[in-house]
Amino acid sequence: MAIIKPNNNTISAITALPSGMTSAPGLTTGSLVFINTQTVSGDVSSVNFDNLMSSTYDNYVIFFHKVGHDHAGNAVMRSQLGYGSTPTYLTGNNYKFTYIYHQAQSDGTDTINGAGVGGSTSYFQYGLTNRSSTSNGSIFLTGMNNTGSWQKGVRSDYFHHGQNANDFEHAYMSCVANDSNATTSIKFYFSSGNVSSGVFTLYGVKKS
């Protein structure tokens, strides 16, 4: 059997290590570590990543793709953080958020605006409205192990296409959460109706 001598090109192409091997001299597998994927193919009230966040990572990235809802009117995607192994989700006034958005309609109307929550509310909100069949985007979660007041942060990029050919919206949200517990979980749901389709993927960001 021929032995192939590795070079810089072959080493840089390695994306995963063999089972049981967590590190090797000179080899890296990137900063994002896959944790879990949730695939929705029928109506569910929420998409939960329960007890999948820990002290291993302080920061996380979530990508969502082709997420749809079954509500005929407007419905906005929202999320809540949870703590403990059960978990317990924060449903009180634990969140503050702001966002800017660009909304284009089939009649040629373009709206660029922003909004925020002056007080506190019981959820993160992604975008302004959602009349689309599918949405895509990414969410960055920071300081999930912080236990001081208002020290957990969330930022998102959210894109969706409307029900008409030329309707679309893209929005950028920034949020802060108040919780004295380390975060272990996050769930996604819509303000009306169910999550009917889509793929959500959770990654941890290596500390070093």
PDB file of C-alpha atoms in Angstrom:
ATOM      1  CA  MET A   1       0.000   0.000   0.000  1.00  0.00           C
ATOM      2  CA  ALA A   2       1.371   3.387  -0.967  1.00  0.00           C
ATOM      3  CA  ILE A   3       1.881   5.928   1.807  1.00  0.00           C
ATOM      4  CA  ILE A   4       0.881   9.452   0.874  1.00  0.00           C
ATOM      5  CA  LYS A   5       2.972  12.145   2.516  1.00  0.00           C
ATOM      6  CA  PRO A   6       0.745  15.016   3.698  1.00  0.00           C
ATOM      7  CA  ASN A   7       1.526  18.581   2.697  1.00  0.00           C
ATOM      8  CA  ASN A   8       0.084  21.967   3.610  1.00  0.00           C
ATOM      9  CA  ASN A   9      -2.681  21.627   1.022  1.00  0.00           C
ATOM     10  CA  THR A  10      -3.887  18.224   2.206  1.00  0.00           C
ATOM     11  CA  ILE A  11      -3.738  19.241   5.878  1.00  0.00           C
ATOM     12  CA  SER A  12      -5.760  22.415   5.285  1.00  0.00           C
ATOM     13  CA  ALA A  13      -8.451  20.354   3.569  1.00  0.00           C
ATOM     14  CA  ILE A  14      -9.157  18.340   6.730  1.00  0.00           C
ATOM     15  CA  THR A  15     -12.518  19.362   8.190  1.00  0.00           C
ATOM     16  CA  ALA A  16     -12.998  16.655  10.839  1.00  0.00           C
ATOM     17  CA  LEU A  17     -10.817  14.415  12.987  1.00  0.00           C
ATOM     18  CA  PRO A  18     -11.289  10.641  13.415  1.00  0.00           C
ATOM     19  CA  SER A  19     -13.719   9.431  16.076  1.00  0.00           C
ATOM     20  CA  GLY A  20     -12.182   9.710  19.530  1.00  0.00           C
ATOM     21  CA  MET A  21      -9.521  12.238  18.475  1.00  0.00           C
ATOM     22  CA  THR A  22     -10.161  15.754  19.758  1.00  0.00           C
ATOM     23  CA  SER A  23      -6.961  17.408  18.566  1.00  0.00           C
ATOM     24  CA  ALA A  24      -3.762  16.817  16.625  1.00  0.00           C
ATOM     25  CA  PRO A  25      -0.603  18.923  16.302  1.00  0.00           C
ATOM     26  CA  GLY A  26      -0.879  21.410  13.475  1.00  0.00           C
ATOM     27  CA  LEU A  27      -4.489  20.527  12.671  1.00  0.00           C
ATOM     28  CA  THR A  28      -7.555  22.697  13.259  1.00  0.00           C
ATOM     29  CA  THR A  29     -11.180  22.045  12.333  1.00  0.00           C
ATOM     30  CA  GLY A  30     -12.472  25.620  12.488  1.00  0.00           C
ATOM     31  CA  SER A  31     -14.097  27.744  15.163  1.00  0.00           C
ATOM     32  CA  LEU A  32     -17.689  26.524  14.696  1.00  0.00           C
ATOM     33  CA  VAL A  33     -18.604  23.183  16.265  1.00  0.00           C
ATOM     34  CA  PHE A  34     -21.814  21.498  15.115  1.00  0.00           C
ATOM     35  CA  ILE A  35     -24.192  20.743  17.987  1.00  0.00           C
ATOM     36  CA  ASN A  36     -27.640  19.926  16.614  1.00  0.00           C
ATOM     37  CA  THR A  37     -30.077  20.343  13.704  1.00  0.00           C
ATOM     38  CA  GLN A  38     -33.866  20.579  13.977  1.00  0.00           C
ATOM     39  CA  THR A  39     -35.816  19.864  10.764  1.00  0.00           C
ATOM     40  CA  VAL A  40     -39.504  20.771  10.583  1.00  0.00           C
ATOM     41  CA  SER A  41     -41.705  19.009   8.021  1.00  0.00           C
ATOM     42  CA  GLY A  42     -45.110  19.485   9.672  1.00  0.00           C
ATOM     43  CA  ASP A  43     -46.830  21.952  12.001  1.00  0.00           C
ATOM     44  CA  VAL A  44     -45.198  22.370  15.429  1.00  0.00           C
ATOM     45  CA  SER A  45     -45.836  25.065  18.009  1.00  0.00           C
ATOM     46  CA  SER A  46     -42.113  25.721  18.526  1.00  0.00           C
ATOM     47  CA  VAL A  47     -38.627  24.537  17.604  1.00  0.00           C
ATOM     48  CA  ASN A  48     -36.577  23.853  20.729  1.00  0.00           C
ATOM     49  CA  PHE A  49     -32.881  23.342  21.360  1.00  0.00           C
ATOM     50  CA  ASP A  50     -33.412  22.007  24.883  1.00  0.00           C
ATOM     51  CA  ASN A  51     -30.414  21.542  27.199  1.00  0.00           C
ATOM     52  CA  LEU A  52     -27.935  21.782  24.310  1.00  0.00           C
ATOM     53  CA  MET A  53     -26.041  24.871  25.507  1.00  0.00           C
ATOM     54  CA  SER A  54     -23.448  24.613  28.265  1.00  0.00           C
ATOM     55  CA  SER A  55     -20.283  26.080  29.772  1.00  0.00           C
ATOM     56  CA  THR A  56     -18.338  24.510  26.891  1.00  0.00           C
ATOM     57  CA  TYR A  57     -19.216  27.554  24.772  1.00  0.00           C
ATOM     58  CA  ASP A  58     -20.027  31.147  25.690  1.00  0.00           C
ATOM     59  CA  ASN A  59     -21.161  32.051  22.169  1.00  0.00           C
ATOM     60  CA  TYR A  60     -23.309  30.303  19.578  1.00  0.00           C
ATOM     61  CA  VAL A  61     -24.448  30.684  15.982  1.00  0.00           C
ATOM     62  CA  ILE A  62     -27.775  29.465  14.612  1.00  0.00           C
ATOM     63  CA  PHE A  63     -28.593  29.296  10.908  1.00  0.00           C
ATOM     64  CA  PHE A  64     -32.201  28.883   9.782  1.00  0.00           C
ATOM     65  CA  HIS A  65     -33.270  28.007   6.262  1.00  0.00           C
ATOM     66  CA  LYS A  66     -36.654  27.916   4.494  1.00  0.00           C
ATOM     67  CA  VAL A  67     -38.612  28.457   7.701  1.00  0.00           C
ATOM     68  CA  GLY A  68     -42.351  28.741   7.107  1.00  0.00           C
ATOM     69  CA  HIS A  69     -45.497  29.255   9.187  1.00  0.00           C
ATOM     70  CA  ASP A  70     -49.113  28.213   8.703  1.00  0.00           C
ATOM     71  CA  HIS A  71     -50.793  31.510   9.586  1.00  0.00           C
ATOM     72  CA  ALA A  72     -52.656  33.182   6.729  1.00  0.00           C
ATOM     73  CA  GLY A  73     -52.034  36.700   8.027  1.00  0.00           C
ATOM     74  CA  ASN A  74     -49.025  38.310   9.659  1.00  0.00           C
ATOM     75  CA  ALA A  75     -46.843  36.276  11.981  1.00  0.00           C
ATOM     76  CA  VAL A  76     -43.469  37.233  13.425  1.00  0.00           C
ATOM     77  CA  MET A  77     -40.731  34.802  14.432  1.00  0.00           C
ATOM     78  CA  ARG A  78     -39.760  35.091  18.089  1.00  0.00           C
ATOM     79  CA  SER A  79     -37.565  33.258  20.571  1.00  0.00           C
ATOM     80  CA  GLN A  80     -36.981  32.805  24.299  1.00  0.00           C
ATOM     81  CA  LEU A  81     -34.000  31.617  26.339  1.00  0.00           C
ATOM     82  CA  GLY A  82     -34.159  28.838  28.911  1.00  0.00           C
ATOM     83  CA  TYR A  83     -32.090  27.630  31.849  1.00  0.00           C
ATOM     84  CA  GLY A  84     -31.693  24.324  33.680  1.00  0.00           C
ATOM     85  CA  SER A  85     -31.902  20.807  32.298  1.00  0.00           C
ATOM     86  CA  THR A  86     -35.715  20.683  32.143  1.00  0.00           C
ATOM     87  CA  PRO A  87     -35.542  23.609  30.922  1.00  0.00           C
ATOM     88  CA  THR A  88     -37.390  26.628  32.332  1.00  0.00           C
ATOM     89  CA  TYR A  89     -37.983  29.267  29.652  1.00  0.00           C
ATOM     90  CA  LEU A  90     -37.925  32.976  30.463  1.00  0.00           C
ATOM     91  CA  THR A  91     -41.434  34.259  29.772  1.00  0.00           C
ATOM     92  CA  GLY A  92     -41.384  37.438  31.872  1.00  0.00           C
ATOM     93  CA  ASN A  93     -40.067  40.884  30.992  1.00  0.00           C
ATOM     94  CA  ASN A  94     -36.524  39.594  30.443  1.00  0.00           C
ATOM     95  CA  TYR A  95     -35.787  41.043  26.999  1.00  0.00           C
ATOM     96  CA  LYS A  96     -35.206  44.346  25.204  1.00  0.00           C
ATOM     97  CA  PHE A  97     -34.711  44.591  21.437  1.00  0.00           C
ATOM     98  CA  THR A  98     -34.384  47.022  18.545  1.00  0.00           C
ATOM     99  CA  TYR A  99     -34.417  46.418  14.781  1.00  0.00           C
ATOM    100  CA  ILE A 100     -34.182  48.119  11.424  1.00  0.00           C
ATOM    101  CA  TYR A 101     -35.845  46.777   8.319  1.00  0.00           C
ATOM    102  CA  HIS A 102     -36.384  47.273   4.606  1.00  0.00           C
ATOM    103  CA  GLN A 103     -39.773  46.138   3.343  1.00  0.00           C
ATOM    104  CA  ALA A 104     -40.566  46.112  -0.375  1.00  0.00           C
ATOM    105  CA  GLN A 105     -44.060  45.460  -1.738  1.00  0.00           C
ATOM    106  CA  SER A 106     -45.312  44.340  -5.134  1.00  0.00           C
ATOM    107  CA  ASP A 107     -46.867  47.769  -5.828  1.00  0.00           C
ATOM    108  CA  GLY A 108     -43.388  49.340  -5.760  1.00  0.00           C
ATOM    109  CA  THR A 109     -43.631  50.719  -2.226  1.00  0.00           C
ATOM    110  CA  ASP A 110     -40.374  50.611  -0.254  1.00  0.00           C
ATOM    111  CA  THR A 111     -40.289  51.198   3.483  1.00  0.00           C
ATOM    112  CA  ILE A 112     -37.096  51.571   5.491  1.00  0.00           C
ATOM    113  CA  ASN A 113     -37.604  52.075   9.186  1.00  0.00           C
ATOM    114  CA  GLY A 114     -36.657  50.961  12.666  1.00  0.00           C
ATOM    115  CA  ALA A 115     -38.273  50.269  15.977  1.00  0.00           C
ATOM    116  CA  GLY A 116     -37.457  49.215  19.496  1.00  0.00           C
ATOM    117  CA  VAL A 117     -38.966  48.182  22.769  1.00  0.00           C
ATOM    118  CA  GLY A 118     -38.711  51.053  25.239  1.00  0.00           C
ATOM    119  CA  GLY A 119     -39.552  48.834  28.187  1.00  0.00           C
ATOM    120  CA  SER A 120     -39.055  45.111  28.533  1.00  0.00           C
ATOM    121  CA  THR A 121     -40.889  42.282  26.833  1.00  0.00           C
ATOM    122  CA  SER A 122     -41.185  38.494  27.055  1.00  0.00           C
ATOM    123  CA  TYR A 123     -39.386  37.514  23.825  1.00  0.00           C
ATOM    124  CA  PHE A 124     -36.841  38.350  21.152  1.00  0.00           C
ATOM    125  CA  GLN A 125     -38.469  39.345  17.861  1.00  0.00           C
ATOM    126  CA  TYR A 126     -36.977  38.863  14.392  1.00  0.00           C
ATOM    127  CA  GLY A 127     -38.158  41.405  11.844  1.00  0.00           C
ATOM    128  CA  LEU A 128     -41.346  43.412  11.611  1.00  0.00           C
ATOM    129  CA  THR A 129     -43.880  41.163   9.896  1.00  0.00           C
ATOM    130  CA  ASN A 130     -43.763  37.872   8.060  1.00  0.00           C
ATOM    131  CA  ARG A 131     -46.272  37.049   5.361  1.00  0.00           C
ATOM    132  CA  SER A 132     -43.781  34.822   3.603  1.00  0.00           C
ATOM    133  CA  SER A 133     -43.764  31.142   2.806  1.00  0.00           C
ATOM    134  CA  THR A 134     -40.093  30.810   3.743  1.00  0.00           C
ATOM    135  CA  SER A 135     -37.454  32.767   5.665  1.00  0.00           C
ATOM    136  CA  ASN A 136     -33.689  32.469   5.958  1.00  0.00           C
ATOM    137  CA  GLY A 137     -31.089  34.000   8.222  1.00  0.00           C
ATOM    138  CA  SER A 138     -28.535  33.725  10.994  1.00  0.00           C
ATOM    139  CA  ILE A 139     -28.511  34.440  14.710  1.00  0.00           C
ATOM    140  CA  PHE A 140     -25.488  35.153  16.925  1.00  0.00           C
ATOM    141  CA  LEU A 141     -25.787  34.583  20.675  1.00  0.00           C
ATOM    142  CA  THR A 142     -23.118  35.996  23.006  1.00  0.00           C
ATOM    143  CA  GLY A 143     -22.420  35.768  26.733  1.00  0.00           C
ATOM    144  CA  MET A 144     -24.778  32.860  27.314  1.00  0.00           C
ATOM    145  CA  ASN A 145     -22.929  31.901  30.526  1.00  0.00           C
ATOM    146  CA  ASN A 146     -22.996  35.430  31.933  1.00  0.00           C
ATOM    147  CA  THR A 147     -25.172  35.727  35.038  1.00  0.00           C
ATOM    148  CA  GLY A 148     -25.145  39.515  35.579  1.00  0.00           C
ATOM    149  CA  SER A 149     -27.991  41.868  34.719  1.00  0.00           C
ATOM    150  CA  TRP A 150     -28.579  42.404  30.990  1.00  0.00           C
ATOM    151  CA  GLN A 151     -25.379  40.633  29.902  1.00  0.00           C
ATOM    152  CA  LYS A 152     -26.675  38.196  27.282  1.00  0.00           C
ATOM    153  CA  GLY A 153     -26.767  39.504  23.713  1.00  0.00           C
ATOM    154  CA  VAL A 154     -28.421  38.353  20.498  1.00  0.00           C
ATOM    155  CA  ARG A 155     -27.987  39.721  16.968  1.00  0.00           C
ATOM    156  CA  SER A 156     -29.742  38.455  13.847  1.00  0.00           C
ATOM    157  CA  ASP A 157     -29.965  38.877  10.073  1.00  0.00           C
ATOM    158  CA  TYR A 158     -33.390  37.913   8.764  1.00  0.00           C
ATOM    159  CA  PHE A 159     -34.514  37.629   5.136  1.00  0.00           C
ATOM    160  CA  HIS A 160     -37.876  36.558   3.799  1.00  0.00           C
ATOM    161  CA  HIS A 161     -39.891  36.643   0.610  1.00  0.00           C
ATOM    162  CA  GLY A 162     -43.522  37.725   0.624  1.00  0.00           C
ATOM    163  CA  GLN A 163     -46.583  35.982  -0.717  1.00  0.00           C
ATOM    164  CA  ASN A 164     -46.548  38.167  -3.838  1.00  0.00           C
ATOM    165  CA  ALA A 165     -43.795  37.988  -6.460  1.00  0.00           C
ATOM    166  CA  ASN A 166     -42.022  41.231  -5.547  1.00  0.00           C
ATOM    167  CA  ASP A 167     -42.650  41.326  -1.780  1.00  0.00           C
ATOM    168  CA  PHE A 168     -39.695  40.867   0.532  1.00  0.00           C
ATOM    169  CA  GLU A 169     -38.252  42.063   3.804  1.00  0.00           C
ATOM    170  CA  HIS A 170     -34.823  41.979   5.363  1.00  0.00           C
ATOM    171  CA  ALA A 171     -34.288  42.986   8.960  1.00  0.00           C
ATOM    172  CA  TYR A 172     -31.461  43.299  11.466  1.00  0.00           C
ATOM    173  CA  MET A 173     -32.199  42.832  15.160  1.00  0.00           C
ATOM    174  CA  SER A 174     -30.159  43.436  18.314  1.00  0.00           C
ATOM    175  CA  CYS A 175     -31.371  42.250  21.699  1.00  0.00           C
ATOM    176  CA  VAL A 176     -30.233  41.950  25.295  1.00  0.00           C
ATOM    177  CA  ALA A 177     -31.546  39.496  27.898  1.00  0.00           C
ATOM    178  CA  ASN A 178     -31.650  39.710  31.680  1.00  0.00           C
ATOM    179  CA  ASP A 179     -31.125  36.398  33.477  1.00  0.00           C
ATOM    180  CA  SER A 180     -29.116  35.364  36.534  1.00  0.00           C
ATOM    181  CA  ASN A 181     -28.757  31.802  35.211  1.00  0.00           C
ATOM    182  CA  ALA A 182     -26.485  30.346  32.545  1.00  0.00           C
ATOM    183  CA  THR A 183     -28.454  29.683  29.356  1.00  0.00           C
ATOM    184  CA  THR A 184     -28.989  26.035  28.426  1.00  0.00           C
ATOM    185  CA  SER A 185     -31.759  26.297  25.819  1.00  0.00           C
ATOM    186  CA  ILE A 186     -33.453  28.421  23.180  1.00  0.00           C
ATOM    187  CA  LYS A 187     -36.784  27.989  21.404  1.00  0.00           C
ATOM    188  CA  PHE A 188     -38.315  29.571  18.298  1.00  0.00           C
ATOM    189  CA  TYR A 189     -41.991  30.154  17.553  1.00  0.00           C
ATOM    190  CA  PHE A 190     -44.301  32.504  15.671  1.00  0.00           C
ATOM    191  CA  SER A 191     -46.553  35.160  17.180  1.00  0.00           C
ATOM    192  CA  SER A 192     -49.505  33.435  15.455  1.00  0.00           C
ATOM    193  CA  GLY A 193     -49.888  29.905  14.158  1.00  0.00           C
ATOM    194  CA  ASN A 194     -47.258  27.178  13.958  1.00  0.00           C
ATOM    195  CA  VAL A 195     -43.838  26.629  12.494  1.00  0.00           C
ATOM    196  CA  SER A 196     -44.640  24.531   9.423  1.00  0.00           C
ATOM    197  CA  SER A 197     -41.268  23.943   7.752  1.00  0.00           C
ATOM    198  CA  GLY A 198     -37.577  24.725   7.876  1.00  0.00           C
ATOM    199  CA  VAL A 199     -34.173  23.714   9.151  1.00  0.00           C
ATOM    200  CA  PHE A 200     -32.499  25.219  12.236  1.00  0.00           C
ATOM    201  CA  THR A 201     -28.848  24.379  12.947  1.00  0.00           C
ATOM    202  CA  LEU A 202     -26.988  25.207  16.170  1.00  0.00           C
ATOM    203  CA  TYR A 203     -23.196  25.634  16.405  1.00  0.00           C
ATOM    204  CA  GLY A 204     -20.952  26.447  19.342  1.00  0.00           C
ATOM    205  CA  VAL A 205     -18.046  28.863  18.932  1.00  0.00           C
ATOM    206  CA  LYS A 206     -14.746  27.564  20.326  1.00  0.00           C
ATOM    207  CA  LYS A 207     -13.329  29.644  23.172  1.00  0.00           C
ATOM    208  CA  SER A 208      -9.792  29.296  21.843  1.00  0.00           C
TER     209      SER A 208
END
